Coordinates of C-alpha atoms in Angstrom, one line a residue:
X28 CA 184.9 258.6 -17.2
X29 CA 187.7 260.3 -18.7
X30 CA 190.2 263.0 -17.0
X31 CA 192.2 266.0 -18.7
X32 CA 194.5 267.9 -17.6
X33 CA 196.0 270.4 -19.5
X34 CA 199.8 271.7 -19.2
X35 CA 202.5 273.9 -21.0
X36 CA 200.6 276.8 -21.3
X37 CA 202.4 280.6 -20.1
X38 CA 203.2 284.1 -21.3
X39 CA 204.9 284.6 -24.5
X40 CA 206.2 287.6 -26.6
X41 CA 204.0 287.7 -30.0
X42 CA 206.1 285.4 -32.6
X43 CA 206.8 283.2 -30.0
X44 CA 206.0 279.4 -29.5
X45 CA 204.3 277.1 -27.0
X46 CA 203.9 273.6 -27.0
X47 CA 200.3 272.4 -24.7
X48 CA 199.5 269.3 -23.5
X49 CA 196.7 267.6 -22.4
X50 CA 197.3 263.9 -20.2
X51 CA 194.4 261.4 -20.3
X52 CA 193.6 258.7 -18.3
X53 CA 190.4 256.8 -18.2
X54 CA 188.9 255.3 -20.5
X55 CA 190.5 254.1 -23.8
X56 CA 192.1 257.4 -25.3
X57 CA 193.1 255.8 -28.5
X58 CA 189.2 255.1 -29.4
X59 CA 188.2 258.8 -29.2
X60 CA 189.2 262.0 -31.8
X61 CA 190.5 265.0 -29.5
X62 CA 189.8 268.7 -29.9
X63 CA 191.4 272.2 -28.5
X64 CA 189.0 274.7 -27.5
X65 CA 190.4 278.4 -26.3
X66 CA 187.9 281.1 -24.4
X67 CA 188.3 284.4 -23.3
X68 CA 185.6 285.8 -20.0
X69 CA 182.6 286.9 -21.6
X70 CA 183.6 285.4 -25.2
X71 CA 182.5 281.6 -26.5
X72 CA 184.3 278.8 -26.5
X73 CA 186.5 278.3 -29.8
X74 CA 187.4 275.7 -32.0
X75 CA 191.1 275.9 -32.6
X76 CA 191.6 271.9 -34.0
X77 CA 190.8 268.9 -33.8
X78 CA 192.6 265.4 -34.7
X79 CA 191.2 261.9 -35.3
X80 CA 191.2 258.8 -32.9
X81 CA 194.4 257.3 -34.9
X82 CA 195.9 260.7 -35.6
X83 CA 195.6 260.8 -39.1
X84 CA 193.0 263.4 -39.7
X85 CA 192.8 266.6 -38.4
X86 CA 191.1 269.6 -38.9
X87 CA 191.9 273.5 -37.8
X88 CA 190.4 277.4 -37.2
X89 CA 191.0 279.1 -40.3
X90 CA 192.7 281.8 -37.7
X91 CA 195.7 278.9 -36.8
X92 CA 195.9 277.1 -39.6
X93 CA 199.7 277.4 -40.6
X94 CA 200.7 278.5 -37.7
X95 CA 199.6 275.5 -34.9
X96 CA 199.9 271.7 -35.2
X97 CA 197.8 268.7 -33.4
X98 CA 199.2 265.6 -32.8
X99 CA 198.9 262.7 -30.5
X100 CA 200.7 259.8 -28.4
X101 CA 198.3 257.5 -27.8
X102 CA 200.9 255.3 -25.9
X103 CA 201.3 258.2 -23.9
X104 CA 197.3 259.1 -23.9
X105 CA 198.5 262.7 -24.9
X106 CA 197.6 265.1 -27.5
X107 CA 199.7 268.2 -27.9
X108 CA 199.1 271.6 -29.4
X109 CA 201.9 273.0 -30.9
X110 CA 201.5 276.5 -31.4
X111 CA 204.3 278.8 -33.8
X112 CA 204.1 282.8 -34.6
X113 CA 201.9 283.3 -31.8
X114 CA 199.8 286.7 -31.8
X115 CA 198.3 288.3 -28.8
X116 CA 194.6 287.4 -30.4
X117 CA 195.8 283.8 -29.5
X118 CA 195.8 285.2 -26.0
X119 CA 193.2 282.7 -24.4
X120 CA 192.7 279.6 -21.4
X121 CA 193.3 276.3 -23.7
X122 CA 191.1 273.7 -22.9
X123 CA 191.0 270.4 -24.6
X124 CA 188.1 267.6 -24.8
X125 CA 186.8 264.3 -25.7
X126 CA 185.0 264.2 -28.8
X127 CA 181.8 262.0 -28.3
X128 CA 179.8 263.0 -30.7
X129 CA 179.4 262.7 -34.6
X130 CA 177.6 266.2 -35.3
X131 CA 181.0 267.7 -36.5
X132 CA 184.4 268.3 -34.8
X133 CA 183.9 272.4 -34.5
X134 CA 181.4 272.6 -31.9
X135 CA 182.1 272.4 -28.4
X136 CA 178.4 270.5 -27.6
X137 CA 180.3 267.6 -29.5
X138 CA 182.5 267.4 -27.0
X139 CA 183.0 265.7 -23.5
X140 CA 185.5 265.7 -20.2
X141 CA 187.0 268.7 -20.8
X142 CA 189.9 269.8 -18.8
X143 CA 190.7 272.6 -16.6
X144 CA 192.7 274.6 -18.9
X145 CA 195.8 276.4 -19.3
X146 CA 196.0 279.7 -20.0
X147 CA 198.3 281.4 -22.8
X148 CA 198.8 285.2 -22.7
X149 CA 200.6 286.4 -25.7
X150 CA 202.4 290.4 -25.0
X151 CA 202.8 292.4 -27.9

């Protein structure tokens, strides 16, 4: 069993910049690539990245890319979202998960233990 909980999150002017967090504890966080979701009531769950079990690899939404950065402390059993030139389409609750499966890191039904969230409002 794996717990997240997710942290940092708030409201922002647009151009802004957040930094989220999400603490593990559990089972062996270093083992295990890492994703961040965001959703909005009534919307889907959205891929914003992903990064790899030793941090090396990661992967983003074509709608962050340049603009957000994953990375992790696996000492720490943390992964962070930092996120620059924030927009009010970025406006969403942050969730992030396990990955578990091998199906591809863009889909949330790869995905496992997710947190609570934390949500990010971005004013124009």
């Amino acid at each position: 069993q794996v717990q997240l909980v997710e942290s940092g999150g708030g409201l922002v002017q647009a151009g802004g910049s957040l930094r989220l967090s999400c603490a593990a504890s559990g089972r062996t966080f270093s083992s295990y690539g890492m994703g961040w979701f965001r959703q909005n009531p009534g919307k889907e769950r959205e891929f914003v990245a992903h990064i790899s079990s030793g941090g090396r690899s990661t992967n983003y939404a074509d709608s962050v890319k340049g603009r957000f950065t994953i990375s992790r402390d696996n000492a720490k059993n943390t992964v962070y979202l930092q996120m620059y030139d924030l927009k009010p389409e970025d406006t969403a609750l942050y969730y992030c998960a396990v990955q578990l499966g091998i199906m591809g890191v863009t889909t949330p039904g790869q995905y496992a233990y997710w947190g609570q969230g934390t949500q990010v409002t971005v004013s124009s």
